[in-house]
Amino acid sequence: MKAIVFDTFGGPEVLHVADVPVPDPGPQQVRIRVHASGVNPVDSTIRSGAMQAIIPTTLPAIPGIDVAGVVDGVGEDVTDVAVGERVAGWADPPAGSYAEYALASQIARIPTELSFADAVTLPTAGETAKRGLDLLGVRAGETVVIHGASGSVGTVAVQLAVARGATVIGTASEDNQDYVRSLGAIPILYGEGLVDRVRALSRQVDAVFDVAGKGALPDSIVLRGGTDRIVTVADPAAGELGVTFSAGTPKDWSTGDLAGLAELAARGDLTTTVAGTYPLERAAEVQRLSQGGHVHGKLVLVP
């Protein structure tokens, strides 16, 4: 099969197309014929080697966590899904999702009304969004600032926070202000003068969720009057500032939550946005786009 492989840690240039054997599913695994592979910022962090302590990667490896497609084969002890069913979930390394076939042990069925590209926007983004809001304890009547509200995680986080009854102020670029508003948030520009812009909208900020990692933590501390109830999933400066950094692991993945999000998206009650679809061969270029930020929704590779 065709796959994107990296044999050494480094920049996007280490990614290359290779012909590799089709993987065989092991116990409690399924093999998925990949129709869509989601590209996440964490893919670049894993490729660089910076995530070895949290997500150990044995080389050579195929990148990619988010996967959507059709079950092509099942391993021993798999009884809850059958060949031919449409699913989405998280690929099991080292057979990642940047390939024609991937292995997975944590998957959820997806409705026929939901495209594979839209389905693949949900696994990592949905888990990350819910984890951050849960850590912050966001609840009805509160005001929460979400940095990076137009990205794949921000898109879901804004909608989940609004569904909890919170008022959401979402930072984004000028081009993405209308999009953030369409999600139910109050959009504002990020960057210099952020504190004044937020305070012009609300004197009280109960929580801050940073999914952008673009240096907004000092302003967030000012808005909160301390480091309490600030969570980042993207800014490595968190430790120096005393802010909570949350890095998800496979233990945080929930197929039940994923199935619920897929149902909401299929009914039109949850917006999913695909920033663009690209062939596997452009994986290095797409990772560069992902690293650069300012992406409106999810970048998707299509074998």
mmCIF file of C-alpha atoms in Angstrom:
data_model
loop_
_atom_site.group_PDB
_atom_site.id
_atom_site.type_symbol
_atom_site.label_atom_id
_atom_site.label_comp_id
_atom_site.label_asym_id
_atom_site.label_seq_id
_atom_site.Cartn_x
_atom_site.Cartn_y
_atom_site.Cartn_z
ATOM 1 C CA MET A 1 0.000 0.000 0.000
ATOM 2 C CA LYS A 2 0.993 3.646 -0.371
ATOM 3 C CA ALA A 3 1.822 5.467 2.853
ATOM 4 C CA ILE A 4 3.641 8.526 4.164
ATOM 5 C CA VAL A 5 6.634 7.469 6.249
ATOM 6 C CA PHE A 6 9.346 9.147 8.307
ATOM 7 C CA ASP A 7 12.563 7.296 9.159
ATOM 8 C CA THR A 8 14.077 9.990 11.351
ATOM 9 C CA PHE A 9 12.759 12.813 13.508
ATOM 10 C CA GLY A 10 12.864 16.282 12.007
ATOM 11 C CA GLY A 11 10.936 18.833 9.966
ATOM 12 C CA PRO A 12 8.237 18.185 7.376
ATOM 13 C CA GLU A 13 10.928 17.340 4.840
ATOM 14 C CA VAL A 14 11.498 13.950 6.532
ATOM 15 C CA LEU A 15 8.075 12.802 5.299
ATOM 16 C CA HIS A 16 8.133 10.755 2.112
ATOM 17 C CA VAL A 17 5.910 8.408 0.126
ATOM 18 C CA ALA A 18 6.703 4.708 0.452
ATOM 19 C CA ASP A 19 5.252 1.345 -0.495
ATOM 20 C CA VAL A 20 4.739 -0.662 2.679
ATOM 21 C CA PRO A 21 2.915 -3.913 3.462
ATOM 22 C CA VAL A 22 -0.794 -3.741 4.217
ATOM 23 C CA PRO A 23 -1.021 -4.171 8.021
ATOM 24 C CA ASP A 24 -2.819 -7.135 9.555
ATOM 25 C CA PRO A 25 -5.201 -6.384 12.431
ATOM 26 C CA GLY A 26 -4.246 -7.871 15.769
ATOM 27 C CA PRO A 27 -6.510 -8.795 18.670
ATOM 28 C CA GLN A 28 -9.214 -6.145 19.275
ATOM 29 C CA GLN A 29 -8.090 -4.229 16.195
ATOM 30 C CA VAL A 30 -9.760 -3.471 12.890
ATOM 31 C CA ARG A 31 -8.158 -2.592 9.591
ATOM 32 C CA ILE A 32 -9.662 0.487 7.963
ATOM 33 C CA ARG A 33 -9.591 1.308 4.286
ATOM 34 C CA VAL A 34 -8.786 4.976 4.773
ATOM 35 C CA HIS A 35 -11.051 7.504 3.084
ATOM 36 C CA ALA A 36 -9.881 10.513 5.111
ATOM 37 C CA SER A 37 -6.964 11.223 7.425
ATOM 38 C CA GLY A 38 -7.070 14.261 9.689
ATOM 39 C CA VAL A 39 -3.952 16.394 10.061
ATOM 40 C CA ASN A 40 -3.385 17.768 13.557
ATOM 41 C CA PRO A 41 -0.671 20.030 15.005
ATOM 42 C CA VAL A 42 0.315 17.122 17.265
ATOM 43 C CA ASP A 43 1.268 15.133 14.141
ATOM 44 C CA SER A 44 4.077 17.628 13.548
ATOM 45 C CA THR A 45 5.139 17.484 17.190
ATOM 46 C CA ILE A 46 5.346 13.685 17.033
ATOM 47 C CA ARG A 47 7.264 13.857 13.747
ATOM 48 C CA SER A 48 9.792 16.256 15.299
ATOM 49 C CA GLY A 49 10.430 13.902 18.232
ATOM 50 C CA ALA A 50 9.194 16.403 20.818
ATOM 51 C CA MET A 51 6.416 14.069 22.014
ATOM 52 C CA GLN A 52 8.569 11.020 22.711
ATOM 53 C CA ALA A 53 8.001 11.223 26.464
ATOM 54 C CA ILE A 54 4.209 11.251 26.036
ATOM 55 C CA ILE A 55 3.611 9.360 22.781
ATOM 56 C CA PRO A 56 6.677 7.149 22.145
ATOM 57 C CA THR A 57 7.225 6.546 18.433
ATOM 58 C CA THR A 58 9.269 3.705 16.985
ATOM 59 C CA LEU A 59 10.879 4.474 13.630
ATOM 60 C CA PRO A 60 10.133 4.079 10.814
ATOM 61 C CA ALA A 61 6.599 5.281 11.422
ATOM 62 C CA ILE A 62 3.509 6.376 9.526
ATOM 63 C CA PRO A 63 2.097 9.618 10.973
ATOM 64 C CA GLY A 64 -1.542 10.399 11.561
ATOM 65 C CA ILE A 65 -3.976 9.797 14.401
ATOM 66 C CA ASP A 66 -7.435 10.760 13.122
ATOM 67 C CA VAL A 67 -8.908 8.299 10.626
ATOM 68 C CA ALA A 68 -12.223 7.722 8.893
ATOM 69 C CA GLY A 69 -13.107 5.012 6.419
ATOM 70 C CA VAL A 70 -14.589 1.568 5.974
ATOM 71 C CA VAL A 71 -13.737 -1.506 8.040
ATOM 72 C CA ASP A 72 -11.726 -3.808 5.769
ATOM 73 C CA GLY A 73 -10.749 -6.545 8.223
ATOM 74 C CA VAL A 74 -11.148 -7.486 11.877
ATOM 75 C CA GLY A 75 -8.818 -9.132 14.360
ATOM 76 C CA GLU A 76 -9.553 -11.596 17.127
ATOM 77 C CA ASP A 77 -12.110 -10.627 19.773
ATOM 78 C CA VAL A 78 -13.701 -7.906 17.620
ATOM 79 C CA THR A 79 -17.440 -8.453 17.884
ATOM 80 C CA ASP A 80 -19.012 -4.989 17.858
ATOM 81 C CA VAL A 81 -18.183 -3.933 14.292
ATOM 82 C CA ALA A 82 -18.159 -5.756 10.967
ATOM 83 C CA VAL A 83 -16.398 -5.512 7.630
ATOM 84 C CA GLY A 84 -18.021 -2.863 5.443
ATOM 85 C CA GLU A 85 -19.141 -0.534 8.239
ATOM 86 C CA ARG A 86 -18.314 3.176 8.157
ATOM 87 C CA VAL A 87 -16.210 4.245 11.142
ATOM 88 C CA ALA A 88 -14.010 7.000 12.517
ATOM 89 C CA GLY A 89 -11.503 6.940 15.326
ATOM 90 C CA TRP A 90 -7.866 6.971 16.286
ATOM 91 C CA ALA A 91 -5.220 4.997 14.373
ATOM 92 C CA ASP A 92 -2.913 2.698 16.311
ATOM 93 C CA PRO A 93 0.804 3.439 15.777
ATOM 94 C CA PRO A 94 3.034 2.659 14.004
ATOM 95 C CA ALA A 95 0.410 2.078 11.246
ATOM 96 C CA GLY A 96 -0.847 5.674 11.284
ATOM 97 C CA SER A 97 -3.604 7.159 9.172
ATOM 98 C CA TYR A 98 -1.489 8.837 6.450
ATOM 99 C CA ALA A 99 -1.904 5.682 4.377
ATOM 100 C CA GLU A 100 -4.319 3.666 2.283
ATOM 101 C CA TYR A 101 -4.981 1.325 5.223
ATOM 102 C CA ALA A 102 -4.679 1.854 8.977
ATOM 103 C CA LEU A 103 -5.219 -0.173 12.140
ATOM 104 C CA ALA A 104 -7.404 1.029 14.992
ATOM 105 C CA SER A 105 -8.725 -0.340 18.258
ATOM 106 C CA GLN A 106 -10.812 2.683 19.305
ATOM 107 C CA ILE A 107 -13.461 3.529 16.738
ATOM 108 C CA ALA A 108 -17.080 4.592 16.488
ATOM 109 C CA ARG A 109 -19.627 3.972 13.757
ATOM 110 C CA ILE A 110 -20.535 7.086 11.800
ATOM 111 C CA PRO A 111 -23.931 7.867 10.240
ATOM 112 C CA THR A 112 -24.266 7.598 6.478
ATOM 113 C CA GLU A 113 -25.313 11.265 6.415
ATOM 114 C CA LEU A 114 -21.829 12.286 7.611
ATOM 115 C CA SER A 115 -19.045 12.419 5.027
ATOM 116 C CA PHE A 116 -15.699 10.814 5.814
ATOM 117 C CA ALA A 117 -13.974 14.206 5.584
ATOM 118 C CA ASP A 118 -16.372 15.722 8.119
ATOM 119 C CA ALA A 119 -16.151 12.657 10.370
ATOM 120 C CA VAL A 120 -12.367 12.830 10.541
ATOM 121 C CA THR A 121 -12.564 16.357 11.969
ATOM 122 C CA LEU A 122 -13.963 14.923 15.212
ATOM 123 C CA PRO A 123 -11.718 12.390 17.009
ATOM 124 C CA THR A 124 -8.779 14.482 18.265
ATOM 125 C CA ALA A 125 -10.514 17.852 18.077
ATOM 126 C CA GLY A 126 -13.560 16.594 19.938
ATOM 127 C CA GLU A 127 -11.570 14.863 22.660
ATOM 128 C CA THR A 128 -9.265 17.861 23.129
ATOM 129 C CA ALA A 129 -12.140 20.327 23.265
ATOM 130 C CA LYS A 130 -14.096 18.332 25.840
ATOM 131 C CA ARG A 131 -10.992 17.638 27.946
ATOM 132 C CA GLY A 132 -10.103 21.323 28.122
ATOM 133 C CA LEU A 133 -13.613 22.459 29.007
ATOM 134 C CA ASP A 134 -13.899 19.724 31.651
ATOM 135 C CA LEU A 135 -10.563 20.724 33.222
ATOM 136 C CA LEU A 136 -11.755 24.315 33.347
ATOM 137 C CA GLY A 137 -15.138 23.309 34.731
ATOM 138 C CA VAL A 138 -16.964 25.564 32.273
ATOM 139 C CA ARG A 139 -20.664 25.839 33.139
ATOM 140 C CA ALA A 140 -23.776 27.828 32.360
ATOM 141 C CA GLY A 141 -23.659 31.562 32.997
ATOM 142 C CA GLU A 142 -19.873 31.852 32.788
ATOM 143 C CA THR A 143 -17.729 33.726 30.287
ATOM 144 C CA VAL A 144 -14.873 31.813 28.691
ATOM 145 C CA VAL A 145 -12.210 33.066 26.314
ATOM 146 C CA ILE A 146 -11.076 30.546 23.683
ATOM 147 C CA HIS A 147 -7.853 31.383 21.863
ATOM 148 C CA GLY A 148 -7.751 29.918 18.357
ATOM 149 C CA ALA A 149 -11.514 29.672 18.003
ATOM 150 C CA SER A 150 -11.494 29.097 14.235
ATOM 151 C CA GLY A 151 -9.229 26.038 14.186
ATOM 152 C CA SER A 152 -10.353 22.430 14.313
ATOM 153 C CA VAL A 153 -10.240 22.212 18.123
ATOM 154 C CA GLY A 154 -11.565 25.731 18.582
ATOM 155 C CA THR A 155 -14.510 25.031 16.276
ATOM 156 C CA VAL A 156 -15.685 22.185 18.503
ATOM 157 C CA ALA A 157 -14.727 23.861 21.801
ATOM 158 C CA VAL A 158 -16.761 26.980 21.037
ATOM 159 C CA GLN A 159 -19.867 24.956 20.234
ATOM 160 C CA LEU A 160 -19.539 22.666 23.263
ATOM 161 C CA ALA A 161 -19.034 25.651 25.575
ATOM 162 C CA VAL A 162 -22.066 27.448 24.110
ATOM 163 C CA ALA A 163 -24.088 24.238 24.535
ATOM 164 C CA ARG A 164 -23.154 24.293 28.236
ATOM 165 C CA GLY A 165 -24.698 27.754 28.518
ATOM 166 C CA ALA A 166 -21.456 29.740 28.593
ATOM 167 C CA THR A 167 -20.768 33.023 26.844
ATOM 168 C CA VAL A 168 -17.756 32.494 24.589
ATOM 169 C CA ILE A 169 -15.320 35.144 23.408
ATOM 170 C CA GLY A 170 -13.260 33.626 20.617
ATOM 171 C CA THR A 171 -9.988 34.997 19.266
ATOM 172 C CA ALA A 172 -9.212 34.601 15.581
ATOM 173 C CA SER A 173 -7.672 36.377 12.616
ATOM 174 C CA GLU A 174 -9.580 39.115 10.798
ATOM 175 C CA ASP A 175 -10.513 36.694 8.011
ATOM 176 C CA ASN A 176 -12.154 34.301 10.486
ATOM 177 C CA GLN A 177 -14.265 36.730 12.526
ATOM 178 C CA ASP A 178 -17.524 35.902 10.751
ATOM 179 C CA TYR A 179 -16.840 32.170 11.024
ATOM 180 C CA VAL A 180 -16.305 32.378 14.789
ATOM 181 C CA ARG A 181 -19.517 34.382 15.102
ATOM 182 C CA SER A 182 -21.380 31.686 13.156
ATOM 183 C CA LEU A 183 -20.311 29.137 15.781
ATOM 184 C CA GLY A 184 -22.041 31.119 18.520
ATOM 185 C CA ALA A 185 -19.076 33.027 19.946
ATOM 186 C CA ILE A 186 -18.299 36.729 20.172
ATOM 187 C CA PRO A 187 -15.292 37.110 17.848
ATOM 188 C CA ILE A 188 -12.296 39.342 18.565
ATOM 189 C CA LEU A 189 -8.866 39.777 17.022
ATOM 190 C CA TYR A 190 -5.899 38.204 18.748
ATOM 191 C CA GLY A 191 -2.641 40.077 19.316
ATOM 192 C CA GLU A 192 -1.662 43.424 20.828
ATOM 193 C CA GLY A 193 -4.462 45.094 22.749
ATOM 194 C CA LEU A 194 -6.250 41.803 23.456
ATOM 195 C CA VAL A 195 -6.865 42.566 27.135
ATOM 196 C CA ASP A 196 -8.584 45.858 26.359
ATOM 197 C CA ARG A 197 -10.709 44.283 23.624
ATOM 198 C CA VAL A 198 -11.879 41.502 25.918
ATOM 199 C CA ARG A 199 -12.643 43.883 28.786
ATOM 200 C CA ALA A 200 -14.674 46.055 26.442
ATOM 201 C CA LEU A 201 -16.896 43.010 25.935
ATOM 202 C CA SER A 202 -16.917 41.586 29.462
ATOM 203 C CA ARG A 203 -15.491 42.717 32.785
ATOM 204 C CA GLN A 204 -15.522 39.149 34.033
ATOM 205 C CA VAL A 205 -13.570 36.272 32.465
ATOM 206 C CA ASP A 206 -14.219 33.037 34.323
ATOM 207 C CA ALA A 207 -11.947 30.724 32.299
ATOM 208 C CA VAL A 208 -9.492 30.751 29.411
ATOM 209 C CA PHE A 209 -8.869 27.874 27.003
ATOM 210 C CA ASP A 210 -5.855 28.276 24.713
ATOM 211 C CA VAL A 211 -5.815 25.945 21.721
ATOM 212 C CA ALA A 212 -3.651 28.204 19.530
ATOM 213 C CA GLY A 213 -0.327 28.406 21.372
ATOM 214 C CA LYS A 214 0.431 31.843 19.964
ATOM 215 C CA GLY A 215 1.715 33.584 23.084
ATOM 216 C CA ALA A 216 -1.616 34.631 24.583
ATOM 217 C CA LEU A 217 -0.973 33.210 28.051
ATOM 218 C CA PRO A 218 0.428 36.428 29.643
ATOM 219 C CA ASP A 219 -2.707 38.328 28.543
ATOM 220 C CA SER A 220 -4.820 35.442 29.789
ATOM 221 C CA ILE A 221 -3.234 35.707 33.239
ATOM 222 C CA VAL A 222 -4.022 39.417 33.306
ATOM 223 C CA LEU A 223 -7.633 38.744 32.347
ATOM 224 C CA ARG A 224 -7.997 36.103 35.049
ATOM 225 C CA GLY A 225 -5.978 37.986 37.668
ATOM 226 C CA GLY A 226 -3.832 34.879 38.159
ATOM 227 C CA THR A 227 -3.212 31.444 36.676
ATOM 228 C CA ASP A 228 -6.324 29.741 38.036
ATOM 229 C CA ARG A 229 -8.723 28.279 35.432
ATOM 230 C CA ILE A 230 -6.417 28.745 32.456
ATOM 231 C CA VAL A 231 -5.635 25.679 30.341
ATOM 232 C CA THR A 232 -3.501 25.443 27.234
ATOM 233 C CA VAL A 233 -3.081 22.478 24.932
ATOM 234 C CA ALA A 234 -0.627 24.259 22.659
ATOM 235 C CA ASP A 235 1.761 26.662 24.435
ATOM 236 C CA PRO A 236 5.016 25.139 25.795
ATOM 237 C CA ALA A 237 5.571 28.276 27.895
ATOM 238 C CA ALA A 238 2.799 27.106 30.239
ATOM 239 C CA GLY A 239 5.161 25.599 32.815
ATOM 240 C CA GLU A 240 7.249 28.750 33.111
ATOM 241 C CA LEU A 241 4.114 30.805 33.708
ATOM 242 C CA GLY A 242 2.444 28.401 36.133
ATOM 243 C CA VAL A 243 -0.395 27.627 33.724
ATOM 244 C CA THR A 244 -1.888 24.158 33.299
ATOM 245 C CA PHE A 245 -0.734 22.376 30.139
ATOM 246 C CA SER A 246 -2.906 19.449 29.089
ATOM 247 C CA ALA A 247 -1.583 16.878 26.628
ATOM 248 C CA GLY A 248 -4.023 14.165 25.677
ATOM 249 C CA THR A 249 -3.055 10.495 25.564
ATOM 250 C CA PRO A 250 -4.866 7.402 24.264
ATOM 251 C CA LYS A 251 -6.286 6.949 27.769
ATOM 252 C CA ASP A 252 -8.372 10.086 27.172
ATOM 253 C CA TRP A 253 -10.013 8.799 23.981
ATOM 254 C CA SER A 254 -13.704 7.956 24.289
ATOM 255 C CA THR A 255 -15.532 6.137 21.505
ATOM 256 C CA GLY A 256 -18.822 6.981 23.196
ATOM 257 C CA ASP A 257 -18.098 10.705 23.085
ATOM 258 C CA LEU A 258 -16.973 10.383 19.463
ATOM 259 C CA ALA A 259 -20.174 8.575 18.471
ATOM 260 C CA GLY A 260 -22.203 11.317 20.136
ATOM 261 C CA LEU A 261 -20.360 14.061 18.264
ATOM 262 C CA ALA A 262 -20.810 12.188 14.987
ATOM 263 C CA GLU A 263 -24.557 11.989 15.573
ATOM 264 C CA LEU A 264 -24.734 15.723 16.348
ATOM 265 C CA ALA A 265 -22.745 16.533 13.207
ATOM 266 C CA ALA A 266 -24.906 14.258 11.051
ATOM 267 C CA ARG A 267 -28.047 16.058 12.303
ATOM 268 C CA GLY A 268 -26.532 19.461 11.642
ATOM 269 C CA ASP A 269 -26.375 20.318 15.334
ATOM 270 C CA LEU A 270 -22.561 20.517 15.349
ATOM 271 C CA THR A 271 -20.621 22.409 12.701
ATOM 272 C CA THR A 272 -17.651 20.584 11.207
ATOM 273 C CA THR A 273 -15.389 22.499 8.865
ATOM 274 C CA VAL A 274 -12.861 21.028 6.455
ATOM 275 C CA ALA A 275 -10.167 23.572 5.621
ATOM 276 C CA GLY A 276 -9.102 21.594 2.563
ATOM 277 C CA THR A 277 -8.518 18.104 1.206
ATOM 278 C CA TYR A 278 -5.184 17.043 -0.259
ATOM 279 C CA PRO A 279 -3.619 13.886 -1.712
ATOM 280 C CA LEU A 280 -1.201 11.919 0.472
ATOM 281 C CA GLU A 281 1.738 13.100 -1.601
ATOM 282 C CA ARG A 282 1.266 16.632 -0.249
ATOM 283 C CA ALA A 283 1.531 15.576 3.416
ATOM 284 C CA ALA A 284 4.668 17.644 4.105
ATOM 285 C CA GLU A 285 3.045 20.766 2.665
ATOM 286 C CA VAL A 286 -0.128 20.173 4.670
ATOM 287 C CA GLN A 287 1.814 19.725 7.915
ATOM 288 C CA ARG A 288 3.527 23.050 7.255
ATOM 289 C CA LEU A 289 0.106 24.657 6.862
ATOM 290 C CA SER A 290 -1.013 23.039 10.118
ATOM 291 C CA GLN A 291 2.066 24.296 11.969
ATOM 292 C CA GLY A 292 1.567 27.802 10.643
ATOM 293 C CA GLY A 293 -1.813 28.193 12.335
ATOM 294 C CA HIS A 294 -4.658 30.434 11.145
ATOM 295 C CA VAL A 295 -6.284 27.395 9.503
ATOM 296 C CA HIS A 296 -10.062 27.592 9.248
ATOM 297 C CA GLY A 297 -11.128 24.068 10.277
ATOM 298 C CA LYS A 298 -9.446 20.705 9.652
ATOM 299 C CA LEU A 299 -6.857 19.838 7.037
ATOM 300 C CA VAL A 300 -7.575 16.423 5.523
ATOM 301 C CA LEU A 301 -5.471 13.975 3.506
ATOM 302 C CA VAL A 302 -7.294 11.700 1.089
ATOM 303 C CA PRO A 303 -5.512 8.551 -0.163
#
